[in-house]
Coordinates of C-alpha atoms in Angstrom, one line a residue:
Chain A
X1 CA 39.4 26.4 20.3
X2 CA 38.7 23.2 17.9
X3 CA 35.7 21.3 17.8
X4 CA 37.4 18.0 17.4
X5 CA 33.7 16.8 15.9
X6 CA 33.5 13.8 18.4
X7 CA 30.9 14.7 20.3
X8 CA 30.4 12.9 24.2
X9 CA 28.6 10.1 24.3
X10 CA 25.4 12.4 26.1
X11 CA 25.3 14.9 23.4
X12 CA 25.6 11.9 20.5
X13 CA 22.9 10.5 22.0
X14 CA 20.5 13.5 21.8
X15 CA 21.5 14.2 18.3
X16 CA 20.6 11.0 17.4
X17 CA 17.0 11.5 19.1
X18 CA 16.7 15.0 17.5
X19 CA 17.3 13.5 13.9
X20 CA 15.1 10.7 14.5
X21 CA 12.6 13.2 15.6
X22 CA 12.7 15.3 12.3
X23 CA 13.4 12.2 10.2
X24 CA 9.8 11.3 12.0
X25 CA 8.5 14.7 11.1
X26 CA 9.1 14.7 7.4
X27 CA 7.8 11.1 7.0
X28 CA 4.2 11.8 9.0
X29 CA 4.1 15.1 6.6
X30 CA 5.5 13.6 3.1
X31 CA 6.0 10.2 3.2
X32 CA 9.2 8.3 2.1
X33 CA 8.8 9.9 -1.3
X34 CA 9.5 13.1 0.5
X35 CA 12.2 12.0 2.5
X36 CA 15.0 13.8 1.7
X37 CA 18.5 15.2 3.5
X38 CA 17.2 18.8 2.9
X39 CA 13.7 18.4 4.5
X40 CA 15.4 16.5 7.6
X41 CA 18.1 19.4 7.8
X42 CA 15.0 22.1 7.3
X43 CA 13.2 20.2 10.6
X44 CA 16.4 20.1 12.5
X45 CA 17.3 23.6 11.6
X46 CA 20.7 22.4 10.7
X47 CA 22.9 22.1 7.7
X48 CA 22.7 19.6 4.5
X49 CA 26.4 19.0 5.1
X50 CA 25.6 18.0 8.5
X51 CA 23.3 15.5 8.2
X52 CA 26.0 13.9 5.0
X53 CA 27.8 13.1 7.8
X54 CA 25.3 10.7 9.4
X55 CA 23.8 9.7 5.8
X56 CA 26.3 9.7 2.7
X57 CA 23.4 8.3 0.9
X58 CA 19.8 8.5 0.1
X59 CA 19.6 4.4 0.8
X60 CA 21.1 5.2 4.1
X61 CA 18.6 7.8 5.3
X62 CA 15.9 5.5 4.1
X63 CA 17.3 2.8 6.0
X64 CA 17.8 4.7 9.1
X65 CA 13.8 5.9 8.5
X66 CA 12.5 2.4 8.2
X67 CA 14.3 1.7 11.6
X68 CA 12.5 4.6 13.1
X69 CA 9.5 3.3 12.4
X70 CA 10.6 -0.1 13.6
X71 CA 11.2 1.4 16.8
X72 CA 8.4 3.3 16.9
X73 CA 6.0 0.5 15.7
X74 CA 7.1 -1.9 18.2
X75 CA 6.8 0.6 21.4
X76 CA 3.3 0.9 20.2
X77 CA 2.7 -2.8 21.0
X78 CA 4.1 -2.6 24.5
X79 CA 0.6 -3.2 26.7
X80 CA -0.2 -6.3 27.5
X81 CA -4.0 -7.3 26.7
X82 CA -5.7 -9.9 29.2
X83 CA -7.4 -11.6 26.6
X84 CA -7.2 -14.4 24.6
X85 CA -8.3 -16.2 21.5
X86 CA -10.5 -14.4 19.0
X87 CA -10.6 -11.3 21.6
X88 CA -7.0 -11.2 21.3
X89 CA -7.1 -11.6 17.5
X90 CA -9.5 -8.5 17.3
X91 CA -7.2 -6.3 20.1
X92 CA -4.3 -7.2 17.6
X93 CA -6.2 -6.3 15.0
X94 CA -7.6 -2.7 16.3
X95 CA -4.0 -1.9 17.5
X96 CA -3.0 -1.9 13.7
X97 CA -5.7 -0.4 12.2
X98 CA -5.8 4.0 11.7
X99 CA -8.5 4.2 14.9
X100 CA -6.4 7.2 16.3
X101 CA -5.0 10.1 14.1
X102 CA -1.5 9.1 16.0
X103 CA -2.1 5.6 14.1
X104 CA -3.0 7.0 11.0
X105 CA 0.0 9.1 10.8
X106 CA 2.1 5.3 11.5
X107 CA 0.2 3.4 8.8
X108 CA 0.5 6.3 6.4
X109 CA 4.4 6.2 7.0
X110 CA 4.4 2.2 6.6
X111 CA 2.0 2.3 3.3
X112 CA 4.4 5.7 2.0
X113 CA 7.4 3.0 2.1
X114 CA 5.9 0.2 0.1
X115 CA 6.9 2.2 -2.8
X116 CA 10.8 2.4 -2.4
X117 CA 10.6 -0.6 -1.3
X118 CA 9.2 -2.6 -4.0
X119 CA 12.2 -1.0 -5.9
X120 CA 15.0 -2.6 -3.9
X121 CA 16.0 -5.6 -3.4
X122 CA 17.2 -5.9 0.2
X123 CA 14.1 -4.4 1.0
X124 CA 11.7 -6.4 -0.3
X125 CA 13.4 -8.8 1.8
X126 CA 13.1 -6.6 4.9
X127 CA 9.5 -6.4 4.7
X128 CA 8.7 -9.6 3.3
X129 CA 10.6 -10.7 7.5
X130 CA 8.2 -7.7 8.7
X131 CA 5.2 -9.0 7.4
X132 CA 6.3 -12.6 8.3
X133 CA 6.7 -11.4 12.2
X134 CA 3.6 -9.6 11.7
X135 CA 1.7 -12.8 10.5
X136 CA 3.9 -15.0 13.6
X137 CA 2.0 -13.1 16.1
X138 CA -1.4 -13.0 14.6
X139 CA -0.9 -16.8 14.3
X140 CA -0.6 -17.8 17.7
X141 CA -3.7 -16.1 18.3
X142 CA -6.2 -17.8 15.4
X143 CA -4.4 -20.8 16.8
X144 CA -5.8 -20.4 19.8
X145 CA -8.8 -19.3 19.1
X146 CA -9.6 -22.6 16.7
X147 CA -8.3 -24.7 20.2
X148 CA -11.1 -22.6 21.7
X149 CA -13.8 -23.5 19.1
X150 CA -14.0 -20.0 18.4
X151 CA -13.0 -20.4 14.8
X152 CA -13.5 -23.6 12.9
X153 CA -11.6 -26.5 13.9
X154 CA -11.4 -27.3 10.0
X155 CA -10.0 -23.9 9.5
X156 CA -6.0 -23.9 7.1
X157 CA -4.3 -21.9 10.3
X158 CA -1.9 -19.7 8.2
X159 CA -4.3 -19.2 5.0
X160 CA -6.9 -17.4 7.7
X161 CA -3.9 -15.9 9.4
X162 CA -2.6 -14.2 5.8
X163 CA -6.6 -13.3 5.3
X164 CA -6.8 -11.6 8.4
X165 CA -3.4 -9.6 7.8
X166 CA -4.5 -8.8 4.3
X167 CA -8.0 -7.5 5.5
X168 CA -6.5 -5.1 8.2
X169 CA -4.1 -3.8 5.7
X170 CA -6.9 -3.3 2.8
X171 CA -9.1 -1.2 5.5
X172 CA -5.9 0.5 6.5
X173 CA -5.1 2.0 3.1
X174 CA -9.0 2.8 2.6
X175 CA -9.5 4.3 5.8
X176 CA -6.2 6.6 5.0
X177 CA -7.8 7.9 2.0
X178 CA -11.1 8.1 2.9
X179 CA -11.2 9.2 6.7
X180 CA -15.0 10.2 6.2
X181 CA -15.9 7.1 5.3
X182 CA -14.3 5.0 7.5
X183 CA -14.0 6.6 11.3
X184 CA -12.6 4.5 13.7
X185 CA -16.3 3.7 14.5
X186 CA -17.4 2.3 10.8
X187 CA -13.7 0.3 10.9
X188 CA -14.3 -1.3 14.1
X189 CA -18.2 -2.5 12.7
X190 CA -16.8 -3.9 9.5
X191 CA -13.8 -5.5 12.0
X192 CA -15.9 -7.3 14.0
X193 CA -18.8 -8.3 11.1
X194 CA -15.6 -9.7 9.5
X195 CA -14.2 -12.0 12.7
X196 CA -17.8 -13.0 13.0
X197 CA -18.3 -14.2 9.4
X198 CA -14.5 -16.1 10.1
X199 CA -16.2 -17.2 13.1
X200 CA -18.8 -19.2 11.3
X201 CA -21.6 -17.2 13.1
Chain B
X1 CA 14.7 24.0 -43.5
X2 CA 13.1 24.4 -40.5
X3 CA 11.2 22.0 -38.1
X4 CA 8.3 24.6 -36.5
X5 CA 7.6 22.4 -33.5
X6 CA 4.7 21.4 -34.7
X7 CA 4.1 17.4 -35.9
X8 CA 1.5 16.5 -37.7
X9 CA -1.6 14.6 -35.8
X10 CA 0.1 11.2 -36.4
X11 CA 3.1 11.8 -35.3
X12 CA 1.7 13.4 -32.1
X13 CA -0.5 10.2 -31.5
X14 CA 2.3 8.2 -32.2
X15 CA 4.6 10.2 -29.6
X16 CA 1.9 9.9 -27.6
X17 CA 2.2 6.1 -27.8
X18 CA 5.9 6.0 -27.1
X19 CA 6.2 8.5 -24.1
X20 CA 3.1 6.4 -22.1
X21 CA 5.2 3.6 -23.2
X22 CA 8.4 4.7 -21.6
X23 CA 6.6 6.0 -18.8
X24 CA 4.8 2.4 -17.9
X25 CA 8.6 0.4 -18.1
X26 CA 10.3 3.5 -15.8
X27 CA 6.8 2.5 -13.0
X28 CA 7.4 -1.1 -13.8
X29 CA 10.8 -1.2 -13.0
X30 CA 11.5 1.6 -10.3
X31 CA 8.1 2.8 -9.3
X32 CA 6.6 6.3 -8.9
X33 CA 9.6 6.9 -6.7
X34 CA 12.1 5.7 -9.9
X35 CA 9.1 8.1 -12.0
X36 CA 11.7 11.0 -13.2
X37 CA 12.2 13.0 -16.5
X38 CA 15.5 12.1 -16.8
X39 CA 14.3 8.1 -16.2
X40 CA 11.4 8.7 -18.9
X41 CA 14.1 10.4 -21.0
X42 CA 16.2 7.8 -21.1
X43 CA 13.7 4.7 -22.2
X44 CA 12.4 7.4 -24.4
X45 CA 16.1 7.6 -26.2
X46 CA 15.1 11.5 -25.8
X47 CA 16.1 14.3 -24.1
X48 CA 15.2 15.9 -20.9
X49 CA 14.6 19.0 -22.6
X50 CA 11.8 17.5 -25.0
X51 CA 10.2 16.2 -22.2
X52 CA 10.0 19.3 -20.4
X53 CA 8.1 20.4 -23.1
X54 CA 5.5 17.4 -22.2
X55 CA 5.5 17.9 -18.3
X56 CA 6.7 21.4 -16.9
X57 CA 7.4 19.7 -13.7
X58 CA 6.5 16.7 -11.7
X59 CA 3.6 16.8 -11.0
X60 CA 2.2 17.0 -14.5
X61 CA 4.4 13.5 -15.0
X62 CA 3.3 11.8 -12.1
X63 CA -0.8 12.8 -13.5
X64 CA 0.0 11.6 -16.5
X65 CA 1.4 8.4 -14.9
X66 CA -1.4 7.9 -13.2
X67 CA -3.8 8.3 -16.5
X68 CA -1.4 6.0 -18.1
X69 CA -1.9 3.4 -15.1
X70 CA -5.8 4.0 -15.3
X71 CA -6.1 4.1 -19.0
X72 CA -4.2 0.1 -18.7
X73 CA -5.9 -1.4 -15.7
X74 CA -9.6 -0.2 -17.4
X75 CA -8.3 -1.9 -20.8
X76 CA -7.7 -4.9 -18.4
X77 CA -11.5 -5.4 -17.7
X78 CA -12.7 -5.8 -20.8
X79 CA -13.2 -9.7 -20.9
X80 CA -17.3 -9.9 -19.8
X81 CA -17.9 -12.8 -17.3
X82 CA -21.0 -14.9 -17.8
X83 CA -21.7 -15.2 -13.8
X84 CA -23.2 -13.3 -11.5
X85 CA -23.7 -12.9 -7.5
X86 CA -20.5 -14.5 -6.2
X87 CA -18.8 -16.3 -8.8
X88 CA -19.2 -12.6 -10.5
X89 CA -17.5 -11.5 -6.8
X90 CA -14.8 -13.9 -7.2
X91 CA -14.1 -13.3 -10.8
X92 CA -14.0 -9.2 -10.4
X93 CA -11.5 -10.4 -7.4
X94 CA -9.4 -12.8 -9.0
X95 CA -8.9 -10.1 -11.6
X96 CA -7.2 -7.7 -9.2
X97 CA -5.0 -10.2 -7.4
X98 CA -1.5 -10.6 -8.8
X99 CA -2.1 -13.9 -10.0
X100 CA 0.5 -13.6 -13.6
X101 CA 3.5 -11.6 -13.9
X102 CA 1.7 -8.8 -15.8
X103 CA -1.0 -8.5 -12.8
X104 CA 1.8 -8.0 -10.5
X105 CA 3.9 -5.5 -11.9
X106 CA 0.4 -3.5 -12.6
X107 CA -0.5 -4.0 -8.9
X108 CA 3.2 -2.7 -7.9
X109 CA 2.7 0.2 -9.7
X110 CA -0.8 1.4 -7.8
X111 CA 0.9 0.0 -4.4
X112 CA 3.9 2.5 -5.2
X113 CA 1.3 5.3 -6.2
X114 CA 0.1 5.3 -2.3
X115 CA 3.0 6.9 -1.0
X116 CA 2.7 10.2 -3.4
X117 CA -0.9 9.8 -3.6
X118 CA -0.8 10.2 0.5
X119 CA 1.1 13.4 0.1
X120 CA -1.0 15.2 -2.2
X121 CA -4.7 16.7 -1.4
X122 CA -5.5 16.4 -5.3
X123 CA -4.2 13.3 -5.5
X124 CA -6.0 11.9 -2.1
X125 CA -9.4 12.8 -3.9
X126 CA -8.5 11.0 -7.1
X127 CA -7.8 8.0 -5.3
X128 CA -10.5 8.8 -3.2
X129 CA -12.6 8.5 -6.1
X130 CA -11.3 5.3 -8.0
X131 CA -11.5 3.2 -4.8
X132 CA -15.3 4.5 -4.7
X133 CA -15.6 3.4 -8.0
X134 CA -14.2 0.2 -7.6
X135 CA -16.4 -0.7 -4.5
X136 CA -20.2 0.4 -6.4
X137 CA -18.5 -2.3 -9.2
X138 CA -18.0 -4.3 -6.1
X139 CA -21.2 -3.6 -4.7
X140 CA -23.7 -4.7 -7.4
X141 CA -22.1 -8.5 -7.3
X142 CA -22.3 -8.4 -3.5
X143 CA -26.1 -7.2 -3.7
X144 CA -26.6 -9.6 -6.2
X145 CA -25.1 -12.4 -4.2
X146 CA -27.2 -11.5 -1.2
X147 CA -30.9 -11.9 -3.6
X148 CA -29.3 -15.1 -4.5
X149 CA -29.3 -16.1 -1.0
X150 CA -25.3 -16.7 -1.5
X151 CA -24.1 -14.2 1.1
X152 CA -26.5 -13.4 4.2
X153 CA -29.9 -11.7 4.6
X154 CA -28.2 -9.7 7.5
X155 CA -25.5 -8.8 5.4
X156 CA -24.2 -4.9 5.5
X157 CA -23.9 -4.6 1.9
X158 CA -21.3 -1.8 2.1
X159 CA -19.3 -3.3 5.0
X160 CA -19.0 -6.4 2.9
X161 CA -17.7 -4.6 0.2
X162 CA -15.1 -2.8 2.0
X163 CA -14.2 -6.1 3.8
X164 CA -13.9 -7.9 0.7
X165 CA -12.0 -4.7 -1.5
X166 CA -9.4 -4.6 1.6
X167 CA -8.6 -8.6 2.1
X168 CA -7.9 -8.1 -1.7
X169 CA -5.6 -5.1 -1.6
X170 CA -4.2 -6.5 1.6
X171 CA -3.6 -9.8 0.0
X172 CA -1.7 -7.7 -3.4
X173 CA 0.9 -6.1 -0.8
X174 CA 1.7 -9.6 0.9
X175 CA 2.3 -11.7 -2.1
X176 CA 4.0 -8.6 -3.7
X177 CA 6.4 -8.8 -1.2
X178 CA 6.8 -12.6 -0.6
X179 CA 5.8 -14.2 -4.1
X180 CA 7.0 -17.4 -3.3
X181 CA 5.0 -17.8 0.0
X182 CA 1.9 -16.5 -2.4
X183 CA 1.7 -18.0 -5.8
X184 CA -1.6 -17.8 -7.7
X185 CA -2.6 -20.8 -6.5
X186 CA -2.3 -20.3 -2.8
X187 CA -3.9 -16.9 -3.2
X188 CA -7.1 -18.6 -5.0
X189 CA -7.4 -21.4 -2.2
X190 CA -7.6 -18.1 0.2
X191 CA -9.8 -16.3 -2.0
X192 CA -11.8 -19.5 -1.7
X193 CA -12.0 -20.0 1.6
X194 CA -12.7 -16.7 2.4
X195 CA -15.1 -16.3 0.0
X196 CA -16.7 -19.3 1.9
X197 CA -16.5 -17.5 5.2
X198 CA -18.4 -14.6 3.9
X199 CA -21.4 -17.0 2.6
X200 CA -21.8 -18.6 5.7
X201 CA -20.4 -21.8 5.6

């Protein structure tokens, strides 16, 4: 009996979830820093020379890491708010920040993979086009919102559209370090003291 | 003729010098994830085993990395403004953004610090701790700018410092990552505006 090493198409499939799974596991417990083949093998009980197969690279588990957490960003964002405007600009906002520990454990991954990233070329690309879809969506919102009057009609579009991206990101990292500090309570004052001040209120 | 191991007190400072040296162009270039004995070992012209002598594993390199990073961003504030209240504000600010090429590859090393920072409970306190300090520094500008009737009355002191210490981190990571979206000069007109946002008007 040979195990020809194709697997069917069912059980490739569920492999594929199960190393997502641990690849998920070491990033929400180490970060990308501890993101190697033997800590994914050690979650997935199986070998190193296994997992070679799927990765014959560190820049290719990396990859294949940053794509889980693509996939797992963007089925965050799935519900559909009812709001628009300003209201809309804040629900966008609270959906990023680390209100839940389920989105602490995101934005720690996310911050964790600045730092290889900074280092590589193709990704500083890859998140220089994240943050630019990132800062697409808020746009259309603070667009609105100045239609609306709710911002000022004077107001440079994308300069408050890169302020509020950089705001939410600064509170993110604090809040990660600090939890004590900044509940989900304190983050959501200092949120909406902030859209206030943008406001002109 | 025998070397016993032990140099005399200038050649130790001088080593001193040279490792720190070695170990800021390894950060500059590659990161805390790039940060490796055998990377500091070879800007050092040195070999592993001497510097196994300095740090018995990695953790006692990425500490001393860290002193090294803190020892060259404190030597960065020297320079005493002659403002206060929120010119002081935007001066302390304008400091920390990566508005010259040295600013930025000092900022991309603290960015890259996050992700092993994140994964160690010593190392969450420490930079519990500096981002503490650098909100009191913060803090007496913004109180300052509030008796000058520059910022609100109503203002929450702390919440304004937190607000204005994350749109400045926030704003590091984006023009890290896209520098030619965010050169100094666009990140001082949003500086600016925002700054105006805060006061009010």
């Amino acid at each position: 009996m040979y195990n020809t090493g194709v697997p069917a198409r069912g059980d490739h499939d569920a492999r594929r979830r199960d190393v997502s799974e641990a690849v998920w596991r070491v990033l929400a417990t180490r970060g990308f820093g501890g993101l190697t083949l033997r800590a994914v093998a050690a979650e997935l009980g199986a070998s190193t020379g296994l997992l070679t197969h799927y990765f014959p690279n560190k820049k290719a588990l990396v990859t294949y890491a940053l794509d889980v957490a693509d996939e797992r960003t963007a089925s965050r964002r799935v519900r559909e708010v009812q709001v628009e405007g300003l209201a809309a600009l804040r629900s966008a906002l609270m959906d990023v920040l680390p209100l839940t520990p389920d989105s602490a454990a995101m934005n720690r991954i996310w911050v964790s993979s600045w730092d290889g990233a900074l280092a590589d070329p193709e990704l500083v690309v890859r998140e220089k086009n994240r943050y630019q879809d990132w800062r697409e969506r808020l746009r259309s919102h603070v667009a609105a919102a100045v239609e609306r009057g709710e911002l000022p009609a004077s107001s440079d579009v994308d300069g408050v559209v890169a302020t509020v991206a950089a705001f939410t990101h600064g509170l993110v990292v604090q809040a990660l370090f600090d939890p004590e500090r900044f509940p989900a309570v304190r983050q959501t004052e200092i949120l909406d003291a902030f859209l206030m001040s943008l406001s002109g209120c």
